[in-house]
PDB file of C-alpha atoms and ligand atoms in Angstrom:
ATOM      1  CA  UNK V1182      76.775  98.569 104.342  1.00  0.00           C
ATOM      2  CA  UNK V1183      76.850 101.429 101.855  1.00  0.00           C
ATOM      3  CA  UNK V1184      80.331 102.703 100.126  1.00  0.00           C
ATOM      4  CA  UNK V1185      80.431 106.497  99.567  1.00  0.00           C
ATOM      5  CA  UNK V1186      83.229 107.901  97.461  1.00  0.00           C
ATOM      6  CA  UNK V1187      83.553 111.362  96.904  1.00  0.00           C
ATOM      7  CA  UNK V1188      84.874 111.892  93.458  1.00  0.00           C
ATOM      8  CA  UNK V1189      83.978 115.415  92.956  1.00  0.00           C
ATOM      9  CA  UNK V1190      87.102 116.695  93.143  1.00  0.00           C
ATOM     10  CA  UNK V1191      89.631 118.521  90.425  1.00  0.00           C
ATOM     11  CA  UNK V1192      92.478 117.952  91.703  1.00  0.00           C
ATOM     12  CA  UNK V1193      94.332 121.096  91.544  1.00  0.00           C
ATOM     13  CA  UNK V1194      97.468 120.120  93.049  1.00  0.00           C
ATOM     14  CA  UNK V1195      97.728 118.002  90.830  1.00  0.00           C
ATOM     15  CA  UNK V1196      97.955 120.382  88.378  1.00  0.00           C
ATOM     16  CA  UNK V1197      96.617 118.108  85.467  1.00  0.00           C
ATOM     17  CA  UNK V1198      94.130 118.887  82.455  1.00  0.00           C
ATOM     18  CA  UNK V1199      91.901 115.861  84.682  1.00  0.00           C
ATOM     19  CA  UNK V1200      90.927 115.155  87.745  1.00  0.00           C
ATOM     20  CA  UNK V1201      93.624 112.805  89.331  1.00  0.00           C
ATOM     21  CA  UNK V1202      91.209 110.472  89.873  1.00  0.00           C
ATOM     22  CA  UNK V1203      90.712 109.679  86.234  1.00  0.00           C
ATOM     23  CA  UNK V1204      94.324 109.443  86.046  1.00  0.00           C
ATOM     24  CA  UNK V1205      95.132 105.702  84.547  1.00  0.00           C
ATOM     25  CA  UNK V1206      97.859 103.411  86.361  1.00  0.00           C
ATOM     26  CA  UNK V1207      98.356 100.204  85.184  1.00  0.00           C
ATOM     27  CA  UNK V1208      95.454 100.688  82.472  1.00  0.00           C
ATOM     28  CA  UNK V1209      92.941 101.661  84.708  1.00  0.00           C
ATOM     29  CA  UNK V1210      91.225 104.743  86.460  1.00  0.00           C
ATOM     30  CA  UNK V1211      92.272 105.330  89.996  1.00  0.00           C
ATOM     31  CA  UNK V1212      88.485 105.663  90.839  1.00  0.00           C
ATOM     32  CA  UNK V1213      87.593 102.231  89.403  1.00  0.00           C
ATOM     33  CA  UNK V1214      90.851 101.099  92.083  1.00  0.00           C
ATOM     34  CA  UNK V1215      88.624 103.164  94.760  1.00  0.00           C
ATOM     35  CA  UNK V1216      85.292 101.693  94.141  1.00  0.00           C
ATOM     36  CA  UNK V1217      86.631  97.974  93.443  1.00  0.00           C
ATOM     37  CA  UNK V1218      88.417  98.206  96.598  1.00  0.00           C
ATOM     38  CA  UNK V1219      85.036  98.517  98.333  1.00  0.00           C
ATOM     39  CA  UNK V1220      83.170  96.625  96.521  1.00  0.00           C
ATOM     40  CA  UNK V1221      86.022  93.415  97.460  1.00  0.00           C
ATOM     41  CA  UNK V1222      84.238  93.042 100.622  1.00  0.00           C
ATOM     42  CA  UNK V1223      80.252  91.742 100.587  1.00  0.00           C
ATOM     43  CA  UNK V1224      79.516  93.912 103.558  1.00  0.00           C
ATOM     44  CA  UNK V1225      79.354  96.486 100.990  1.00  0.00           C
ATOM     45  CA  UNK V1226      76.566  96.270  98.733  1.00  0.00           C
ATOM     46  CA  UNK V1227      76.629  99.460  97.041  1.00  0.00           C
ATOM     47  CA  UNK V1228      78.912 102.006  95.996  1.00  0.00           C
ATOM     48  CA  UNK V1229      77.322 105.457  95.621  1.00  0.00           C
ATOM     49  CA  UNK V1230      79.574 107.841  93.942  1.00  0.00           C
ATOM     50  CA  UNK V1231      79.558 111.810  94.003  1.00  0.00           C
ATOM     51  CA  UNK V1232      81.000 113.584  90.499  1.00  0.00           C
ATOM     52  CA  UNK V1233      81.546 116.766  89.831  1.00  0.00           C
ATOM     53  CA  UNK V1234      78.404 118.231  87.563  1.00  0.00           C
ATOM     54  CA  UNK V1235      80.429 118.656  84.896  1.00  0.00           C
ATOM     55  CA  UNK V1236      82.083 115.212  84.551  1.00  0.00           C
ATOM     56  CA  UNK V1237      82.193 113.661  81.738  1.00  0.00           C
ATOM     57  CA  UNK V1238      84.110 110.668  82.495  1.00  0.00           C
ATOM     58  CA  UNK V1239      82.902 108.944  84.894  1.00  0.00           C
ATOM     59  CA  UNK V1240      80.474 107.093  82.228  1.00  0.00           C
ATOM     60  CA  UNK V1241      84.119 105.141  80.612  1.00  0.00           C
ATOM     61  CA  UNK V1242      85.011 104.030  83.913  1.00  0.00           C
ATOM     62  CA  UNK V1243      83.968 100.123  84.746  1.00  0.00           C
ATOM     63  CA  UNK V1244      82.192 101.220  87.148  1.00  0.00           C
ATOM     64  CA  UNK V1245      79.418 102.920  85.559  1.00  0.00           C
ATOM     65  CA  UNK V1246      78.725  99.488  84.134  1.00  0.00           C
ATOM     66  CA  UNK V1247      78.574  98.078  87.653  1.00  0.00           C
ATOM     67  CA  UNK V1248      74.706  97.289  88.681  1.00  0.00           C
ATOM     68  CA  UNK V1249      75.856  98.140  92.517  1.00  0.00           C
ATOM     69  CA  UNK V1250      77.320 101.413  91.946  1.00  0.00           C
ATOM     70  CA  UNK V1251      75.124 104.590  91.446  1.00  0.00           C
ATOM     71  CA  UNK V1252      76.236 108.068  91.124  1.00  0.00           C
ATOM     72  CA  UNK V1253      74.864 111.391  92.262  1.00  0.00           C
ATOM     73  CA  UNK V1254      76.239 115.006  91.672  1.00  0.00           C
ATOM     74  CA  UNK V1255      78.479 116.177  94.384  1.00  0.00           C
ATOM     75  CA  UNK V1256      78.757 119.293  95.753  1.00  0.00           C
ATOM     76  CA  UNK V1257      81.627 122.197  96.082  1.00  0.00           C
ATOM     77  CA  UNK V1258      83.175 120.843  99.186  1.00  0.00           C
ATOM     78  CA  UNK V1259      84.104 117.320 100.067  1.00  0.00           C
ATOM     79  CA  UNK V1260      81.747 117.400 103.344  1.00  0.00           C
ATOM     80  CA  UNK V1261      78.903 118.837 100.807  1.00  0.00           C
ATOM     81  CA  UNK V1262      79.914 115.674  97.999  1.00  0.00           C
ATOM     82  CA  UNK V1263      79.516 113.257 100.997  1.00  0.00           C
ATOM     83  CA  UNK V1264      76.601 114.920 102.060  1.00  0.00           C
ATOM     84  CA  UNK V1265      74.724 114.628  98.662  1.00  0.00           C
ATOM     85  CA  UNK V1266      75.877 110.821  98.245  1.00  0.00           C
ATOM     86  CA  UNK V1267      74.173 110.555 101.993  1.00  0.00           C
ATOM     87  CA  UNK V1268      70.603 111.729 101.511  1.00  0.00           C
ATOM     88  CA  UNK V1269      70.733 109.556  98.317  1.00  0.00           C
ATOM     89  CA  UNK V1270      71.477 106.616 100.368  1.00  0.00           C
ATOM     90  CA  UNK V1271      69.049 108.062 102.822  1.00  0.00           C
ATOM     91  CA  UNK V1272      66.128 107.642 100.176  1.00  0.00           C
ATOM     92  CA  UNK V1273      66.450 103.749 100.294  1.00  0.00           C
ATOM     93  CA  UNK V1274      68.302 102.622 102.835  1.00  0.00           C
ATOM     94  CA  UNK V1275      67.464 101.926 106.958  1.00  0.00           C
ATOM     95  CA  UNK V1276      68.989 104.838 109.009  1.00  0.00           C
ATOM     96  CA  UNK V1277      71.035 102.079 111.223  1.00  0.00           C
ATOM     97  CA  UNK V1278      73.172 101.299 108.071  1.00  0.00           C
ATOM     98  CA  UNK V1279      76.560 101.892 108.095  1.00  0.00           C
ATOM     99  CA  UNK V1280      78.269 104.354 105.671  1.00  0.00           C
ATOM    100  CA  UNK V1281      81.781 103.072 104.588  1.00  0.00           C
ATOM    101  CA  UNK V1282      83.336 106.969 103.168  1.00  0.00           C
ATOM    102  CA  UNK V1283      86.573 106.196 101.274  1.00  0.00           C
ATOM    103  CA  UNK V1284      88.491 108.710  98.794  1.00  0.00           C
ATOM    104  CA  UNK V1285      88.351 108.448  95.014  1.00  0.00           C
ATOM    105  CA  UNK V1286      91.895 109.376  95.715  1.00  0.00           C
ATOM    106  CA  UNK V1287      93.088 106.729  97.670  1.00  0.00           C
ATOM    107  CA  UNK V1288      93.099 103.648  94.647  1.00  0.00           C
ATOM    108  CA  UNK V1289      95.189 101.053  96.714  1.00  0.00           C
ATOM    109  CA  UNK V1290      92.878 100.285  99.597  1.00  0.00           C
ATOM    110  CA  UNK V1291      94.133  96.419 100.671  1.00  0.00           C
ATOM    111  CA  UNK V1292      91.086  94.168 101.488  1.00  0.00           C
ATOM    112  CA  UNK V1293      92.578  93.171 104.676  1.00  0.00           C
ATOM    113  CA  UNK V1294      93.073  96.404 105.946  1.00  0.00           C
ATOM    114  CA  UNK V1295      89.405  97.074 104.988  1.00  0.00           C
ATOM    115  CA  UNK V1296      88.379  94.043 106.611  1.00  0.00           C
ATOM    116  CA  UNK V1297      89.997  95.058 110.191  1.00  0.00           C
ATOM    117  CA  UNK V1298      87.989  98.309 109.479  1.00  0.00           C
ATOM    118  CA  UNK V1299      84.478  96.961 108.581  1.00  0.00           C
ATOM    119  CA  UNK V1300      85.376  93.838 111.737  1.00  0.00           C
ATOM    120  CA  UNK V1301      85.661  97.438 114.220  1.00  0.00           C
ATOM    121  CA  UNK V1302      82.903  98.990 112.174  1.00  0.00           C
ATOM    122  CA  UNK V1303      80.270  95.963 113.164  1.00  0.00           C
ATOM    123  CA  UNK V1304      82.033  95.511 116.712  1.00  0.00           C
ATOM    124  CA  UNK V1305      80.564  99.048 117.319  1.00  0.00           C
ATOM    125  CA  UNK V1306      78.623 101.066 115.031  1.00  0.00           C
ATOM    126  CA  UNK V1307      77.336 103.680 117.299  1.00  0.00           C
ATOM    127  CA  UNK V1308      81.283 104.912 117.830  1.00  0.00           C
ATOM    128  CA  UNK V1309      82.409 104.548 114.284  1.00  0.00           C
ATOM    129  CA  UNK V1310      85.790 103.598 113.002  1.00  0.00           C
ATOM    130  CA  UNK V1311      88.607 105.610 110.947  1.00  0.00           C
ATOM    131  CA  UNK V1312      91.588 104.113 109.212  1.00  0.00           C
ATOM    132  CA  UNK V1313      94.381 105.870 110.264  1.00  0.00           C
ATOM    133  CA  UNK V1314      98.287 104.852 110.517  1.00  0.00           C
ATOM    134  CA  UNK V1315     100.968 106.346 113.491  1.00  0.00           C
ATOM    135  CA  UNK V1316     103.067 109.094 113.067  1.00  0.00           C
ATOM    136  CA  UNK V1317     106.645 107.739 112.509  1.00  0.00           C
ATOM    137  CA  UNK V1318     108.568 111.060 112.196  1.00  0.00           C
ATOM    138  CA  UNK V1319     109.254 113.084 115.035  1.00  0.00           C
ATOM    139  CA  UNK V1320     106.494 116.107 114.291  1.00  0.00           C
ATOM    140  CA  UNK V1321     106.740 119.691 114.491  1.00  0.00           C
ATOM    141  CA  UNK V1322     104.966 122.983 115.163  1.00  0.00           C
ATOM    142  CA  UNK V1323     105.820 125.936 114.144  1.00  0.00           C
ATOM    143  CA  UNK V1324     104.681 129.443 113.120  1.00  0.00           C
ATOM    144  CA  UNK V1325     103.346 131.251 109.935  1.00  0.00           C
ATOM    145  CA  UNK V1326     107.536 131.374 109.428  1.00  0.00           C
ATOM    146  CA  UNK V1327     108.267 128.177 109.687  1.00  0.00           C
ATOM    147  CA  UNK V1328     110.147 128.867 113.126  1.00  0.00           C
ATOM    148  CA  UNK V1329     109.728 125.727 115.304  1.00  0.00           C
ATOM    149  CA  UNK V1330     107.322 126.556 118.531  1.00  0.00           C
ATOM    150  CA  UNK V1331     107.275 122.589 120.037  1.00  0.00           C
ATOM    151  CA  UNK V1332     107.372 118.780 119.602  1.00  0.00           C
ATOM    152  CA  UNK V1333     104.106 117.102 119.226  1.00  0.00           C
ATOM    153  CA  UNK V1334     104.510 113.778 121.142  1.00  0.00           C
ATOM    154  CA  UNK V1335     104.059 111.401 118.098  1.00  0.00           C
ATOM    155  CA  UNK V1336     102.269 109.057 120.661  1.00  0.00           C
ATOM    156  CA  UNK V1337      98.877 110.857 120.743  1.00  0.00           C
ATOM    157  CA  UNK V1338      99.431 112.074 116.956  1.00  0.00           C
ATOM    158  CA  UNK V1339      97.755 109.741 113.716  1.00  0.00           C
ATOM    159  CA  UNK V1340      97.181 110.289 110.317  1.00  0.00           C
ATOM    160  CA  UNK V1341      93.601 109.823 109.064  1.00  0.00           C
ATOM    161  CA  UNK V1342      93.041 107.732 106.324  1.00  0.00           C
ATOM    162  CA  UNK V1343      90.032 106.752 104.895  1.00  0.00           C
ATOM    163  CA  UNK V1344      87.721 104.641 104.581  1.00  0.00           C
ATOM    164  CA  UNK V1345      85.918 105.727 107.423  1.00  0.00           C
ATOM    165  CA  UNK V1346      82.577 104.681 108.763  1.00  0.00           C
ATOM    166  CA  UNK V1347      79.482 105.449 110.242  1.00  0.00           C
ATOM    167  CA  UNK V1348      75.961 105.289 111.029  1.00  0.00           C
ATOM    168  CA  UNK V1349      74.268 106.935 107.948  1.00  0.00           C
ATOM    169  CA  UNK V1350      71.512 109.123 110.217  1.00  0.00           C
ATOM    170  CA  UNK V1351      74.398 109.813 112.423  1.00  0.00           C
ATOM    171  CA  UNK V1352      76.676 110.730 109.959  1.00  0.00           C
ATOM    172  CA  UNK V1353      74.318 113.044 107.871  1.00  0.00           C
ATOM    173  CA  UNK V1354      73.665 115.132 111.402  1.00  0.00           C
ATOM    174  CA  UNK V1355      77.251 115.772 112.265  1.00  0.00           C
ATOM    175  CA  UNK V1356      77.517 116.978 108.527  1.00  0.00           C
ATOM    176  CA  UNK V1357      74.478 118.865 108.702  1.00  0.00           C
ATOM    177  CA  UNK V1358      75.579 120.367 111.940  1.00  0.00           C
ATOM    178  CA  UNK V1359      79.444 121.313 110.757  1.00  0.00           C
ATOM    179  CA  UNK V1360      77.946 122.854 107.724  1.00  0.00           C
ATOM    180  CA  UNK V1361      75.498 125.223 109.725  1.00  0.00           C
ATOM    181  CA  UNK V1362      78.543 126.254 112.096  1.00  0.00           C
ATOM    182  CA  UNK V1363      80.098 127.146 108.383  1.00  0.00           C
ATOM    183  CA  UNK V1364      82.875 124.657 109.887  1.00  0.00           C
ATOM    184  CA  UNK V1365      85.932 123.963 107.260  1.00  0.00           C
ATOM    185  CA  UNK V1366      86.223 119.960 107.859  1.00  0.00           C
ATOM    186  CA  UNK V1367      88.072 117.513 105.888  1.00  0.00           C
ATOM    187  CA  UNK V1368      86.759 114.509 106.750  1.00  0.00           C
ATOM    188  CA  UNK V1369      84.106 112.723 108.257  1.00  0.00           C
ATOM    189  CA  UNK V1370      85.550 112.127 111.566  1.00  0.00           C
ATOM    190  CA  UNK V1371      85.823 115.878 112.544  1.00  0.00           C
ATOM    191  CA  UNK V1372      82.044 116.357 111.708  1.00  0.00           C
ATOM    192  CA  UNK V1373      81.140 113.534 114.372  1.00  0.00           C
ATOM    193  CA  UNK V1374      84.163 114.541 117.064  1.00  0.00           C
ATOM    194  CA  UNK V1375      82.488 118.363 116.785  1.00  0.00           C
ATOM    195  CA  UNK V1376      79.114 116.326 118.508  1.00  0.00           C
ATOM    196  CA  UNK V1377      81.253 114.534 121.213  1.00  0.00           C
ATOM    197  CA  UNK V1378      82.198 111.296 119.407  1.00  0.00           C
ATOM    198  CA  UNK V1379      85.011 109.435 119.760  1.00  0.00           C
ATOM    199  CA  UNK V1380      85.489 107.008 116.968  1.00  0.00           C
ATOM    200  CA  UNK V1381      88.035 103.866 116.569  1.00  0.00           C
ATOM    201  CA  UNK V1382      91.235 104.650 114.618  1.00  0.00           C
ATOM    202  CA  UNK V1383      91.703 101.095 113.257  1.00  0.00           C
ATOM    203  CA  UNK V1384      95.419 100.332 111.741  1.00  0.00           C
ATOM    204  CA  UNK V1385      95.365 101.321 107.770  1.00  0.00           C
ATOM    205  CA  UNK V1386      97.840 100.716 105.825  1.00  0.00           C
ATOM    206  CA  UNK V1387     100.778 102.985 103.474  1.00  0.00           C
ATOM    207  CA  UNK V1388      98.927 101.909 100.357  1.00  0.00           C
ATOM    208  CA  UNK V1389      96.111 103.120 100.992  1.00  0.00           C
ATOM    209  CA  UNK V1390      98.275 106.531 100.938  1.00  0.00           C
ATOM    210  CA  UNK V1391      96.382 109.405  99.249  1.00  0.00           C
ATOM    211  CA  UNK V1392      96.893 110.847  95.691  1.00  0.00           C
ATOM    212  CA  UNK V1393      97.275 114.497  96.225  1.00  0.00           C
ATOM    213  CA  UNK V1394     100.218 115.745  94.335  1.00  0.00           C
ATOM    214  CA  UNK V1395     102.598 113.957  90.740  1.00  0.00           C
ATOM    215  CA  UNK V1396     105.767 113.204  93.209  1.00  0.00           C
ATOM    216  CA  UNK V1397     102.585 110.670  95.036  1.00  0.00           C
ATOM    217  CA  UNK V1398     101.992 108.744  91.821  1.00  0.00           C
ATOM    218  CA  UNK V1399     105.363 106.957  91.859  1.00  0.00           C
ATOM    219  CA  UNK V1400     104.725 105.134  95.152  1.00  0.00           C
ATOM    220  CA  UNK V1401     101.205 104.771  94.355  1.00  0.00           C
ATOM    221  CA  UNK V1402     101.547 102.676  90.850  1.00  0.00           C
ATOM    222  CA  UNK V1403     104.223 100.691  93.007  1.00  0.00           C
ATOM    223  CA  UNK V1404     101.534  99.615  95.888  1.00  0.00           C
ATOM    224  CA  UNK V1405      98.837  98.911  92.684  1.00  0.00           C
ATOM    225  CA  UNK V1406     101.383  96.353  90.611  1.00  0.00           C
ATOM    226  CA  UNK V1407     102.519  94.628  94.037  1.00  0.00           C
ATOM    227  CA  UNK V1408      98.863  94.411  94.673  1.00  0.00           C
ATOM    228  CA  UNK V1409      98.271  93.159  91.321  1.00  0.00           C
ATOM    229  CA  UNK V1410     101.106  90.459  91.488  1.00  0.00           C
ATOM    230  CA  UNK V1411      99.498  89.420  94.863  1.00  0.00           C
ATOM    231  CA  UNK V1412     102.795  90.919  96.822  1.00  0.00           C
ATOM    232  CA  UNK V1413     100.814  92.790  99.064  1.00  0.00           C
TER     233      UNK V1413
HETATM  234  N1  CTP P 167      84.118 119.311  96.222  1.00  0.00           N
HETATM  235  C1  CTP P 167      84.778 118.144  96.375  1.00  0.00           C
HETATM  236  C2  CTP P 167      86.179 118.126  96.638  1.00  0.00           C
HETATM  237  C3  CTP P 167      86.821 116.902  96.772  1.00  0.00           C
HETATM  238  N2  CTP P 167      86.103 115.759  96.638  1.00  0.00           N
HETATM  239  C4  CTP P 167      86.758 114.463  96.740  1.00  0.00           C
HETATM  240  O1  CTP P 167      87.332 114.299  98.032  1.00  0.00           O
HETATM  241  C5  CTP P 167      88.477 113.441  97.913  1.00  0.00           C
HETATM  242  C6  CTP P 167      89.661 114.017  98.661  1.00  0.00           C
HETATM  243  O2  CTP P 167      89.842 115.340  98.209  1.00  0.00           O
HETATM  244  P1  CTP P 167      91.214 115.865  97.554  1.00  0.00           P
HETATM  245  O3  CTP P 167      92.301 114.854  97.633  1.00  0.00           O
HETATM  246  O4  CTP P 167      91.478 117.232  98.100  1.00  0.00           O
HETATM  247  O5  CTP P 167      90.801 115.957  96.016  1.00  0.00           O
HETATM  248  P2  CTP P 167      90.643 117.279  95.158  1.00  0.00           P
HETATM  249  O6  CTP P 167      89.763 118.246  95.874  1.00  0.00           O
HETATM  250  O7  CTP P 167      90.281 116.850  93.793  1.00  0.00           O
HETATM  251  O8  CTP P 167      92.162 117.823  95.135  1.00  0.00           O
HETATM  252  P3  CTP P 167      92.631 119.340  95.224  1.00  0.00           P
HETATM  253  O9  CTP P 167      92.374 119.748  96.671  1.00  0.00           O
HETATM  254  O10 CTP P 167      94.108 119.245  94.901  1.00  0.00           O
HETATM  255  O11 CTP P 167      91.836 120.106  94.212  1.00  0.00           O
HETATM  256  C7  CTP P 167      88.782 113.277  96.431  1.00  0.00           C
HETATM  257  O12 CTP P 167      88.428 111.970  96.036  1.00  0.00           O
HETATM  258  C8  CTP P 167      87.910 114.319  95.754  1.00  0.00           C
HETATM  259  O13 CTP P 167      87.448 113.903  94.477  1.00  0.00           O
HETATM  260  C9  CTP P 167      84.729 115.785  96.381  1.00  0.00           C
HETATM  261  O14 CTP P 167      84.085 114.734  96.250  1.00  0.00           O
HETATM  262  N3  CTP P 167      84.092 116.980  96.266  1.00  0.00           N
HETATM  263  C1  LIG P 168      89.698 112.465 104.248  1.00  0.00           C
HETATM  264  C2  LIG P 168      91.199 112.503 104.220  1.00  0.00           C
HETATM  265  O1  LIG P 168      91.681 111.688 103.165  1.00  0.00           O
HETATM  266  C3  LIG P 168      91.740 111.987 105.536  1.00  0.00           C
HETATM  267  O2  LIG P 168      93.136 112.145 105.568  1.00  0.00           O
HETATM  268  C4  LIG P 168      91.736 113.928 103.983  1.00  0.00           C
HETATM  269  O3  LIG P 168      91.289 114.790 105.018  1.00  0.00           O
HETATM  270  C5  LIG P 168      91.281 114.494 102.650  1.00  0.00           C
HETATM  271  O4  LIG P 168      91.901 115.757 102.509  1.00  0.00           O
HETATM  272  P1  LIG P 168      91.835 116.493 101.087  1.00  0.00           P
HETATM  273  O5  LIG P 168      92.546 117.798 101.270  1.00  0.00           O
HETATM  274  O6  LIG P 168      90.359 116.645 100.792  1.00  0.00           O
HETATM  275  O7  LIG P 168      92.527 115.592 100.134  1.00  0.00           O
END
C-alpha cells in the first residue's frame, strides 16, 4: 500500500504566519504525526507527500530524512494535491495498489483504528473504505439565515474522516472525472460516489479529529500526549 498526504495546504483558518501543519505539539510537526501514523503499519510502504511549491519546511521535518517518504508539489486544490501525489505513485507502482489518503491535518491517527481501516481496505479493495465516526448530536438544516428547515435523522448521517482508501487506477479516474465536471469535492470518497461507488465507512476514532481552526489545537495536543504516554 501507498500513503498519500496532502500537505499543500495554508491553513487559513488558522490564521497563522504557517501552515498548521508545521505547527509543533509536543516538539514535533503535526505532519511528521501524519506521516508516522502511516508509516506505523507495514502495509504501508511509502508515504508520498504533496507541498505547497513554495514550502520551505518540509525539508526540517523527520520525514524528509525518511528513505520511504517522497514528496511531490501539490496542486491548488486538495483533489488536485492528491491528484499530483497519484500519478507519482502511478509512475512506479501496479495500478491494483491501494492508496491509503490521510490529512497532514489530522496528526493523531491511532494505529488500531488504522488497522480496522487497512483489515476493510484488503477485505475489499474494489469498494474502498473511509474512516468516518457517527453523528452524536441531533443535526440540523437550515437556511442561508440560519432558520431551522428539518432534522436530519443522525442514523443515516457520518462524519468523514480520513484516511481513506482506494485502488490507485480507480482513484485517479474518479479524480480525473470530478475535475472535468469542474466538481468542488473535499475528499476522496465523493470523487468515487460521483461514479456509483459505495465505499465502507469503517469506525475512526475522535483523535484522529482534524486541525482546522486554534480552539482544535487544545483537544488535539491532549489526544498526542495520551498517545504518547500509551493512554490511548
Ligand atoms: N491545495 C491544497 C489544499 C489543502 N491541502 C491539504 O488538504 C488537507 C485538508 O485541508 P484543510 O484542512 O482545508 O487544510 P488547508 O487548506 O491548509 O486549510 P484552510 O482551508 O483553512 O486554508 C490539509 O492537510 C491540507 O494541507 C492540499 O494538500 N492542497
Ligand atoms: C477529507 C476530510 O478531512 C474529510 O472530512 C475533509 O473533507 C477535509 O476538508 P478540508 O476543508 O479540506 O479541511
Amino acid at each position: 500500500m501507498i500513503g498519500i498526504i496532502p500537505a499543500a495546504g495554508i491553513g487559513s483558518r488558522m490564521g497563522l504566519e504557517i501552515p498548521k501543519q508545521y505547527l509543533r505539539i509536543h516538539e514535533r510537526s503535526i505532519l511528521d504525526y501524519s506521516i508516522a501514523a502511516l508509516l506505523a503499519d507495514a502495509r504501508i510502504q511509502e508515504v508520498i507527500v504533496a507541498l505547497h511549491p513554495d514550502d520551505t519546511l518540509f525539508v526540517s521535518t523527520e520525514a524528509a530524512n525518511d528513505p520511504r517518504v517522497h514528496s511531490v508539489i501539490g496542486g491548488t486544490t486538495r483533489a488536485k494535491s492528491v491528484q499530483n501525489a497519484l500519478e507519482h505513485a502511478a509512475l512506479q507502482a501496479e495500478k491494483n495498489t491501494l492508496v491509503v489518503v490521510h490529512d497532514a491535518a489530522r496528526p493523531g491517527l491511532p494505529p488500531d483504528a488504522l488497522a480496522r481501516l487497512l483489515d476493510q481496505a484488503e477485505r475489499d479493495p474494489q469498494r474502498g473504505c473511509v474512516m468516518a465516526l457517527p453523528v452524536r448530536d441531533t443535526l440540523k438544516s437550515a437556511s442561508s439565515q440560519w432558520h431551522i428547515t428539518g432534522t436530519v435523522d443522525r442514523q443515516t448521517v457520518w462524519q468523514a474522516q480520513t484516511p481513506q482508501v482506494f485502488l490507485l487506477e480507480a482513484l485517479h479516474h474518479a479524480l480525473q472525472h470530478a475535475e472535468r465536471a469542474g466538481s468542488q469535492i473535499t475528499d476522496e470518497s465523493s470523487a468515487i460516489e460521483a461514479l456509483g461507488g459505495r465505499p465502507k465507512l469503517v469506525l475512526g476514532s475522535r483523535a484522529a479529529m482534524k486541525v482546522t481552526d486554534p480552539d482544535d489545537l487544545p483537544l488535539v495536543s491532549f489526544y498526542l500526549s495520551q498517545q504518547q504516554q500509551g493512554d490511548l
